[in-house]
Each structure stands twice: as structure tokens, then as C-alpha cells.
mmCIF file of C-alpha atoms in Angstrom:
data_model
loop_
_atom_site.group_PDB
_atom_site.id
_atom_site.type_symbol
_atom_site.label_atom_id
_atom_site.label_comp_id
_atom_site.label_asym_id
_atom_site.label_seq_id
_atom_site.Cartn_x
_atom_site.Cartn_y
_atom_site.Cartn_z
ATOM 1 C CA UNK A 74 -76.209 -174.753 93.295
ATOM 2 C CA UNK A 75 -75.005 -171.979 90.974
ATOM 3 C CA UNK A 76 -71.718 -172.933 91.912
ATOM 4 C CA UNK A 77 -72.115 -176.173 90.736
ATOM 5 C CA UNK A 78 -73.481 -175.094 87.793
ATOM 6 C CA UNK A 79 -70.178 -172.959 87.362
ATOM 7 C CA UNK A 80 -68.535 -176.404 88.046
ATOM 8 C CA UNK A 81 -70.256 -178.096 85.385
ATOM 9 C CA UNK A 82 -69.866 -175.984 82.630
ATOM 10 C CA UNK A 83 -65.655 -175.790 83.720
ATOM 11 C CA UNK A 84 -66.110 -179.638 83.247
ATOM 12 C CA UNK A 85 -67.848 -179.969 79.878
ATOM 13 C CA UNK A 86 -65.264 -177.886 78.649
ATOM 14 C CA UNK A 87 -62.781 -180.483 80.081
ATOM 15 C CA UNK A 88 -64.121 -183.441 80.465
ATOM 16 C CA UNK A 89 -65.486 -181.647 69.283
ATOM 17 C CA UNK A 90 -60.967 -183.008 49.486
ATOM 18 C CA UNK A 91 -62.896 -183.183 52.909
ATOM 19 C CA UNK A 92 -60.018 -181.465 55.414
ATOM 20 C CA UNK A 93 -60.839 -178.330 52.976
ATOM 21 C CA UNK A 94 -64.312 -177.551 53.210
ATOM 22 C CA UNK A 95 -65.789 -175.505 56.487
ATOM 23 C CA UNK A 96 -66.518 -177.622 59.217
ATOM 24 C CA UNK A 97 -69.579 -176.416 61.657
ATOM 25 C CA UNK A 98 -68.735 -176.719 65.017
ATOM 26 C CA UNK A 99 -72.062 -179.014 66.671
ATOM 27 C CA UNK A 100 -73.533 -176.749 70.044
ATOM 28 C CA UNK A 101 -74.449 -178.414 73.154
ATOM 29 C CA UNK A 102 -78.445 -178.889 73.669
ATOM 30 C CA UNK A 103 -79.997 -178.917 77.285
ATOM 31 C CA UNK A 104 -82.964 -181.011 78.115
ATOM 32 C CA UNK A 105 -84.967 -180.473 80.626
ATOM 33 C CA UNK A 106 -88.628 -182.155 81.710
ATOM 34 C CA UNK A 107 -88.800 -183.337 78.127
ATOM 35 C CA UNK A 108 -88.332 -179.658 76.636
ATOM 36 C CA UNK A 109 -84.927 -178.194 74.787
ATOM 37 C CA UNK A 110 -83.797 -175.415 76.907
ATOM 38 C CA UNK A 111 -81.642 -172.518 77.146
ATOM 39 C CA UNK A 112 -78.538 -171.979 79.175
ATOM 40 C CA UNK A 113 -80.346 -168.520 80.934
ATOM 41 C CA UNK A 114 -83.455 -171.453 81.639
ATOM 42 C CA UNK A 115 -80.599 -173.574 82.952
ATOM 43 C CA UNK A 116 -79.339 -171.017 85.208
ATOM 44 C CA UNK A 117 -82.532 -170.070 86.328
ATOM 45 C CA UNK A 118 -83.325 -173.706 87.352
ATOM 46 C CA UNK A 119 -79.954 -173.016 89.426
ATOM 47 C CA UNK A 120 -80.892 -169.851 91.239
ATOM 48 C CA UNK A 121 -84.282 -171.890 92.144
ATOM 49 C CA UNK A 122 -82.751 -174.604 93.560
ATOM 50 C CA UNK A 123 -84.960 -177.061 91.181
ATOM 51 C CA UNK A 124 -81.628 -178.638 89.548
ATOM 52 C CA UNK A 125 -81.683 -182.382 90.843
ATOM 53 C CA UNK A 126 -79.002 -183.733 88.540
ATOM 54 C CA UNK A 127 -76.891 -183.146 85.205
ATOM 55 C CA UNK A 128 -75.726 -185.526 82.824
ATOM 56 C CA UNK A 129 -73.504 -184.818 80.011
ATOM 57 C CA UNK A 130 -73.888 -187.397 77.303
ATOM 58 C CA UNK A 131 -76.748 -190.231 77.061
ATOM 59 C CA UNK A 132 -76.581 -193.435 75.534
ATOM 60 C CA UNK A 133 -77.631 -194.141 71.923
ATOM 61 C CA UNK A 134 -80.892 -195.833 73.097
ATOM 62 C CA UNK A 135 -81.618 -192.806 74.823
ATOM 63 C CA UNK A 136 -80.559 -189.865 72.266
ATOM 64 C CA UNK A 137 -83.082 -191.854 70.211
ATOM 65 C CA UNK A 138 -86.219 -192.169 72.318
ATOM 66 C CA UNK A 139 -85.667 -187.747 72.670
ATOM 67 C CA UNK A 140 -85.546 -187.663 69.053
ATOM 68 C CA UNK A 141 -88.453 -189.309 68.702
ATOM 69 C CA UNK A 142 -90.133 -186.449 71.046
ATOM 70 C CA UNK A 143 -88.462 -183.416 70.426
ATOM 71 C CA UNK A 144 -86.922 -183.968 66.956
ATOM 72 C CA UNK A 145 -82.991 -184.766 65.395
ATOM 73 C CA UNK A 146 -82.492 -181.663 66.041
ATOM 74 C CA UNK A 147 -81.200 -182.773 69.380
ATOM 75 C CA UNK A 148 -78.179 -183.764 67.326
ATOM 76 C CA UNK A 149 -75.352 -186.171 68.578
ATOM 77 C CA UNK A 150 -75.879 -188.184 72.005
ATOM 78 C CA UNK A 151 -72.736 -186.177 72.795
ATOM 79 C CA UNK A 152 -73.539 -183.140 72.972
ATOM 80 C CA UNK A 153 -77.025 -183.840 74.843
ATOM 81 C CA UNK A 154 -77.273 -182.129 78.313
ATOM 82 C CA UNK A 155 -79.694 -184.119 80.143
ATOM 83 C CA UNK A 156 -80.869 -182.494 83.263
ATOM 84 C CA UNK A 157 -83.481 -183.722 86.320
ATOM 85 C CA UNK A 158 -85.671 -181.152 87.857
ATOM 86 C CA UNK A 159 -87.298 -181.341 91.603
ATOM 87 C CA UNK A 160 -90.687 -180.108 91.731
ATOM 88 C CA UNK A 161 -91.224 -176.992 92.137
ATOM 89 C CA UNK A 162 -91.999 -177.126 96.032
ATOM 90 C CA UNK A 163 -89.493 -179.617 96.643
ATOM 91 C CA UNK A 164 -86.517 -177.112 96.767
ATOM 92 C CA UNK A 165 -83.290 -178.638 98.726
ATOM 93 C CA UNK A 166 -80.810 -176.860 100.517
ATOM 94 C CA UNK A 167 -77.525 -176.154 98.842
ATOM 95 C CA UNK A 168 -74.334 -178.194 100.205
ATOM 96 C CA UNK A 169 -71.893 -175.569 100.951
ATOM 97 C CA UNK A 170 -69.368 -178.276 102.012
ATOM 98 C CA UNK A 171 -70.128 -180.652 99.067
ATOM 99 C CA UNK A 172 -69.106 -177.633 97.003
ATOM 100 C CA UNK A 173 -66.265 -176.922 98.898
ATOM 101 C CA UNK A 174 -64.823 -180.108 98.525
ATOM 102 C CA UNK A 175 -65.413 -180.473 94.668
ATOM 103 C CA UNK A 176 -63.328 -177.173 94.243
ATOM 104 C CA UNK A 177 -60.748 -177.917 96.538
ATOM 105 C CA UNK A 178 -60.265 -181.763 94.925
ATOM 106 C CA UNK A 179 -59.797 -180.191 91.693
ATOM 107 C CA UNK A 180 -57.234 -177.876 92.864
ATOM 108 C CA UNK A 181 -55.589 -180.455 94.495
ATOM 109 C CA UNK A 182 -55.445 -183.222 91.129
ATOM 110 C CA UNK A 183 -53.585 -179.711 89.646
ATOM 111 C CA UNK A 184 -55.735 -180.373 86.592
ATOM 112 C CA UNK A 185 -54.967 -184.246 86.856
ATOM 113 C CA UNK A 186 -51.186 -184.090 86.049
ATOM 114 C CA UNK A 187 -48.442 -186.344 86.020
ATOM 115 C CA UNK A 188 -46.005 -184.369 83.816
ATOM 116 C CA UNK A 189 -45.932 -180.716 83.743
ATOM 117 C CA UNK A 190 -44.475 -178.116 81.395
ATOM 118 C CA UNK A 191 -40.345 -178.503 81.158
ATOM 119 C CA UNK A 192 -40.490 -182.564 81.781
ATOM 120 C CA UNK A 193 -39.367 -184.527 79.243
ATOM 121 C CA UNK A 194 -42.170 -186.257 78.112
ATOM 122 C CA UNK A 195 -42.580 -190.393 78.362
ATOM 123 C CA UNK A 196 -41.490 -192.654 75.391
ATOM 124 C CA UNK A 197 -44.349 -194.867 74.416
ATOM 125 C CA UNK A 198 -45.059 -196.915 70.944
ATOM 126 C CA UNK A 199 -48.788 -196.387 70.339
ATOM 127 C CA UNK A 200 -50.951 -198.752 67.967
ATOM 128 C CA UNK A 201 -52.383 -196.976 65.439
ATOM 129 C CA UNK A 202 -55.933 -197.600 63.414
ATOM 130 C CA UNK A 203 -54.214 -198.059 60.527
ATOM 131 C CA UNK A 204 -51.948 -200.674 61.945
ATOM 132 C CA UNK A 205 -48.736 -198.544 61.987
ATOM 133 C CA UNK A 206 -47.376 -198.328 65.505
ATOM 134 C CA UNK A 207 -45.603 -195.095 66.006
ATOM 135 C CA UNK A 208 -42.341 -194.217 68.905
ATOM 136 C CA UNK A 209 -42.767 -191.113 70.360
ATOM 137 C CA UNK A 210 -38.736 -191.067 70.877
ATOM 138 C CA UNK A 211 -38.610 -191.449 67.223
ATOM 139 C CA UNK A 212 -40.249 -188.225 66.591
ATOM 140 C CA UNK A 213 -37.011 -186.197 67.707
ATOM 141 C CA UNK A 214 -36.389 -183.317 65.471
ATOM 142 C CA UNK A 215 -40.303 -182.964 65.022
ATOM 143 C CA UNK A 216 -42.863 -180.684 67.425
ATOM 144 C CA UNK A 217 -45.805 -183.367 68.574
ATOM 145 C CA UNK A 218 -49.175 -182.497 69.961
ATOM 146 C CA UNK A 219 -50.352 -185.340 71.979
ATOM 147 C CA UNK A 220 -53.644 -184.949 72.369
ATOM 148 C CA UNK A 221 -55.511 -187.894 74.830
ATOM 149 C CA UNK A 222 -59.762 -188.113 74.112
ATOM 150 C CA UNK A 223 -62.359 -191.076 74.269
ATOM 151 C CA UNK A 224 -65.232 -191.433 72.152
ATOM 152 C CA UNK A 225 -67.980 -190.457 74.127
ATOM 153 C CA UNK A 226 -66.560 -187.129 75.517
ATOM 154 C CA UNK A 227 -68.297 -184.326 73.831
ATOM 155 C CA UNK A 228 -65.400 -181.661 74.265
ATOM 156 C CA UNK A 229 -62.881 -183.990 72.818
ATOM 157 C CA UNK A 230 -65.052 -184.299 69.899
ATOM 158 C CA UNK A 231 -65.501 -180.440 69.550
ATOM 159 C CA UNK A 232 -61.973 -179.383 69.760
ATOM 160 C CA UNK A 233 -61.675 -182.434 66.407
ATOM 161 C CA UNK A 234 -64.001 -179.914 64.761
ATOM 162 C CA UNK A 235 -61.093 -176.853 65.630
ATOM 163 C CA UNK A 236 -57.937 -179.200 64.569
ATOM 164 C CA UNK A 237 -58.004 -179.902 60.905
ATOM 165 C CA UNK A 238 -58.889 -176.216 60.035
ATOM 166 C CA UNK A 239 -56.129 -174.465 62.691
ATOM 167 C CA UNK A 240 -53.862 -177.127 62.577
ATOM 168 C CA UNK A 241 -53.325 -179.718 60.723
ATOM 169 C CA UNK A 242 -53.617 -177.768 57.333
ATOM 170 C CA UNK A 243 -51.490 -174.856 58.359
ATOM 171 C CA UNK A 244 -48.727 -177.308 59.272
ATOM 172 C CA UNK A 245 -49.248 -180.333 56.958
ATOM 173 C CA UNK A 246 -45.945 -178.963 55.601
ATOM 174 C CA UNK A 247 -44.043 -178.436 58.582
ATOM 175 C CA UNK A 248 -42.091 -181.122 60.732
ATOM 176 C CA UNK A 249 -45.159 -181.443 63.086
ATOM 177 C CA UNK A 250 -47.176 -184.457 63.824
ATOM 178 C CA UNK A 251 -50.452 -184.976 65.446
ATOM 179 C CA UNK A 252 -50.550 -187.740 67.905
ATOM 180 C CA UNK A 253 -54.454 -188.216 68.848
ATOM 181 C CA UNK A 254 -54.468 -191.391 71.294
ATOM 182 C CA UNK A 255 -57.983 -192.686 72.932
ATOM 183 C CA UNK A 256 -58.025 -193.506 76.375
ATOM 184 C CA UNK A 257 -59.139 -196.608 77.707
ATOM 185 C CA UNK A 258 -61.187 -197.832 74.302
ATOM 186 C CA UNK A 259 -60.839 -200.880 71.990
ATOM 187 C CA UNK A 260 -59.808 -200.716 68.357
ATOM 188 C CA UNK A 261 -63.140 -201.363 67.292
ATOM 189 C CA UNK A 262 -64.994 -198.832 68.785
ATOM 190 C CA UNK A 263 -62.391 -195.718 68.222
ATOM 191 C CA UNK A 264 -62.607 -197.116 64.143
ATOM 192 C CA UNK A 265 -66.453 -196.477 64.059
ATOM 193 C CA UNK A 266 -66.199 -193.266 65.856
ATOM 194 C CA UNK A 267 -63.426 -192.364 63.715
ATOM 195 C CA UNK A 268 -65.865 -193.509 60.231
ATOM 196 C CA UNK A 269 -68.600 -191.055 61.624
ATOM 197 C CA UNK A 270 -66.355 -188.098 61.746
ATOM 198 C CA UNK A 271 -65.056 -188.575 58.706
ATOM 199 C CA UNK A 272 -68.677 -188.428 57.562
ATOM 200 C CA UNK A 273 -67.939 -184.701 59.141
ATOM 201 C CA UNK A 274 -65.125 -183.606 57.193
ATOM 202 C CA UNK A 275 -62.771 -184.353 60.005
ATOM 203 C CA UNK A 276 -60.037 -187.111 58.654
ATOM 204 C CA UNK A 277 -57.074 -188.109 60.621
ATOM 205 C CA UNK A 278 -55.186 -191.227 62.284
ATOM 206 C CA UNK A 279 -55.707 -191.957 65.560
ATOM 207 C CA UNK A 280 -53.736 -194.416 68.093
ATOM 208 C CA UNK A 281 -55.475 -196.473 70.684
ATOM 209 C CA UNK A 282 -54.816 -196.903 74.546
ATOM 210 C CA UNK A 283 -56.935 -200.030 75.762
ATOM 211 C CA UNK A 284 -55.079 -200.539 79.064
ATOM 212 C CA UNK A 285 -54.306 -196.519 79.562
ATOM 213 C CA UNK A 286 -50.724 -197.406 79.921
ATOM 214 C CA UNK A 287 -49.599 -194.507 77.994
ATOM 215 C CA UNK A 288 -52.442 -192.576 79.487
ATOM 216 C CA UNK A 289 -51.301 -193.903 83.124
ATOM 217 C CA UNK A 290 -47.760 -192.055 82.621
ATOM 218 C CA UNK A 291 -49.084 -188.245 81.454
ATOM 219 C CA UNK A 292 -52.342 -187.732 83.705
ATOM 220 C CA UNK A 293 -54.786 -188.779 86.214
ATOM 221 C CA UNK A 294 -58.085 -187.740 85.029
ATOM 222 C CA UNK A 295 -59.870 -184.773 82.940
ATOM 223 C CA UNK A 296 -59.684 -185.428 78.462
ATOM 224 C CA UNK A 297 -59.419 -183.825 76.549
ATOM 225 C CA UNK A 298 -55.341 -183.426 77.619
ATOM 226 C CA UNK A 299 -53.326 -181.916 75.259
ATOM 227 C CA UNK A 300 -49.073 -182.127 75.257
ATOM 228 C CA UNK A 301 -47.254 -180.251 73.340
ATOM 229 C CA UNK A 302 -43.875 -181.909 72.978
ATOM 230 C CA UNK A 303 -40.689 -179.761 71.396
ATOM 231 C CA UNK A 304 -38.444 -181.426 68.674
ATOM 232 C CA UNK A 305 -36.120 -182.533 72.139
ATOM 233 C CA UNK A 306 -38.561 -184.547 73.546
ATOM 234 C CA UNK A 307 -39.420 -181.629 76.457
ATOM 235 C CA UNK A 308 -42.845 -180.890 77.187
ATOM 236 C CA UNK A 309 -43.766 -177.016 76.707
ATOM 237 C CA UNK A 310 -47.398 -176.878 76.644
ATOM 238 C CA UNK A 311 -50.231 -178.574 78.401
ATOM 239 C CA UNK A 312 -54.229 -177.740 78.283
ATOM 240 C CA UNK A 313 -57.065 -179.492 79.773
ATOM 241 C CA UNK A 314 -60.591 -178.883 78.207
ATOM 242 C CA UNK A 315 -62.051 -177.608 75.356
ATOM 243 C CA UNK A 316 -62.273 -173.791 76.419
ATOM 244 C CA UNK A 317 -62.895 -171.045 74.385
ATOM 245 C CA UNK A 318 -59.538 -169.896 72.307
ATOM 246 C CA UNK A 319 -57.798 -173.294 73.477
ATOM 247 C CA UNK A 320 -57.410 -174.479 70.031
ATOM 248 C CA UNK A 321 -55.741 -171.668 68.620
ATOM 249 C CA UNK A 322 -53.532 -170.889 71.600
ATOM 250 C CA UNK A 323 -52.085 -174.353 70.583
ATOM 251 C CA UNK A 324 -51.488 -173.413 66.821
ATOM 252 C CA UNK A 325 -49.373 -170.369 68.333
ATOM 253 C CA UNK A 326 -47.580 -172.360 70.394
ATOM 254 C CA UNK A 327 -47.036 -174.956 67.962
ATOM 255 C CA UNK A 328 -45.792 -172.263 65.156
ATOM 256 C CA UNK A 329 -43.504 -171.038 67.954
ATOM 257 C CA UNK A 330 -41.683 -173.757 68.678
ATOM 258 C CA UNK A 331 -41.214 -175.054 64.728
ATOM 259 C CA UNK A 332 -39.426 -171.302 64.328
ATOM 260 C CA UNK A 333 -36.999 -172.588 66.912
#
């Protein structure tokens, strides 16, 4: 079980005027048997084999009816860690094999890739909120970070908190462009997400991927994805998750390759 638990955490890092002003970075909160918990309780649970289930996320509905119990404190659905306890005496035996197999299917996806670093990276024309559609072939001569997310995936929307700060105001000047694209969402529901972090201090366009055709030609599985793309159209950077340091190991790389 502590395994999984490893598993999980590797996965909610995978699968977060106005630009100026300090944006705070929400933290995940744990639930468990109706009470907020720590990450040590969490792991705990783990080494006692009482873990029945984790879910990363709830619905709206939900995120409300714990508010109503333990406060707003709980913050966005998100971010809520919702996890189901066996009783105390009811204790199962860990699935070695069950584990096995998670950890060797991620190995095997290679973090869900269809492109790797030194491919030239697909052309696609991406509709954009705004209603601008935008070529990625006629971005030559610029460095593009691609960056793929959904809505309701908590790490995408804590590496948003990261990007205007590192990124997009150190190179607002520079021949960069940010190329956020949601995977697999309509129009309508990317604009209201992208309305509530604006709320947050976090403003930018983003492009929309109903069908995941354009998703369908970079990767398999695992957001957030990001591409770096050099002002040839080659691909010299990818990272899946949101882990600790990922953000600004992309500004680096990005600031590299405009020197070029």
C-alpha cells in the first residue's frame, strides 16, 4: 500500500495590473472519515493498511456538501484529496502484483509519449478563446511552450499559478509564445475556468482541443504535458507533471534556447 501511495502522489504531480501582483500557490487538502488530514496521517493510514481508495478531485456538488462540514477552507474541488478508510479490523492484504503491474505500465507508456525530445514537433491550427486560431508552423523563428491541461486537473492548475510569474513576464519581451491548449473540453467550459483564474491573478489565452486531435499527435495520457518547441520547429524539452522545480527548469530552458 505504501507503494501505492508513492504512486499516487507521482500522479497528482502529473496527472496549478493582475499578472504583477504575487500569486499564492493553493495546497492540496486530504479528507479522510469526514476530518482534514495530514500527509504523515495519510501515510500512516498506508503503513496500516486502512487506505480503501483515493480520489483526487470531487465534483462541485460534493466540494460543497464538505464545506458545509468542515469549512471553505477546503478550498477548490481541485485540490480536494478524498480518501476511503476500511475499518480498523478490516485490514486487506497488499497486491504485490497489482503494484507491479501499475509500475511496470507506466514505464512502458514512457511517460505517455508520442514525440520525444529532437522530433520535429506536429503542425496543428488551434482555436483559440478569443476566436483567433493560431499555426504552430507559423511560429518559426519563435521558441513555443506547448503546454496540454484540462480543467479539472489540479496539477495543471498549479503549475498556471508558477507561469505568469517565471514565465510569461520574464519573456513578454522576447520572441516566445505560450501555447496552453485543453484537452478534450468544449469552449464553454475552458472560458469559465479561464474567468475564475483570472479572478486569481492568472490572465492568459488559451486554445481548445474538443476532439484531442492535436492532443492525439503529441501523447497518450498523463497532463499536464509540456513541449518545448525551438524557433525550427524541433522539440527540445518535454515534462510531465507538476513536480517540484518543473516550472523553473522550463524558464531555463526556455532562456536557453532564445540565446541561440
Amino acid at each position: 500500500m505504501k507503494k501505492i501511495i508513492i504512486i499516487f502522489f507521482i500522479l497528482v504531480g502529473q496527472t496549478l495590473g493582475a499578472q504583477d501582483q504575487e500569486l499564492k500557490k493553493p495546497a492540496y487538502v486530504i479528507i479522510a472519515a469526514n476530518e482534514i488530514i495530514t500527509k504523515v496521517e495519510l501515510e500512516a493510514y498506508a503503513q496500516q493498511g486502512r487506505i480503501k481508495s483515493m480520489n483526487k478531485g470531487v465534483s462541485e456538488e460534493k466540494r460543497n456538501e464538505l464545506a458545509s462540514e468542515l469549512g471553505e477552507g477546503i478550498g477548490d474541488r481541485e485540490f480536494i484529496i478524498l480518501v476511503a478508510l476500511n475499518a480498523e479490523k478490516q485490514i486487506p492484504v497488499p497486491n504485490k502484483q497489482l503494484q507491479k503491474t501499475e509500475g511496470e505500465n507506466l514505464r512502458r507508456e514512457n511517460g505517455g509519449l508520442k514525440l520525444k525530445v529532437g522530433d520535429q514537433a506536429a503542425d496543428f491550427t488551434v482555436q483559440m478563446i478569443n476566436g483567433d486560431k493560431i499555426t504552430l508552423s507559423e511560429l518559426r523563428g519563435k521558441v513555443v511552450l506547448l503546454n496540454f491541461w484540462a480543467t479539472w486537473c489540479g496539477p495543471c492548475l498549479m503549475e498556471f499559478y508558477e507561469i505568469p510569474p517565471k514565465i510569461l513576464e520574464p519573456f513578454k519581451n522576447s520572441d516566445f509564445v505560450f501555447l496552453p491548449i485543453s484537452r478534450g473540453e468544449k469552449e464553454k467550459l475552458v472560458k469559465a475556468k479561464m474567468l475564475q483564474l483570472k479572478e486569481k491573478g492568472i490572465v492568459f489565452n488559451a486554445g481548445i482541443d474538443p476532439d484531442k486531435k492535436i492532443w492525439n499527435a503529441y501523447a497518450t495520457q498523463f497532463i499536464p504535458k509540456n513541449f518545448i518547441i525551438d524557433k525550427n520547429g524541433m522539440i527540445q524539452f518535454i515534462s510531465t507533471g507538476n513536480a517540484e522545480g518543473n516550472v523553473d527548469e522550463i524558464a531555463l530552458e526556455i532562456e536557453r534556447l532564445l540565446a541561440l
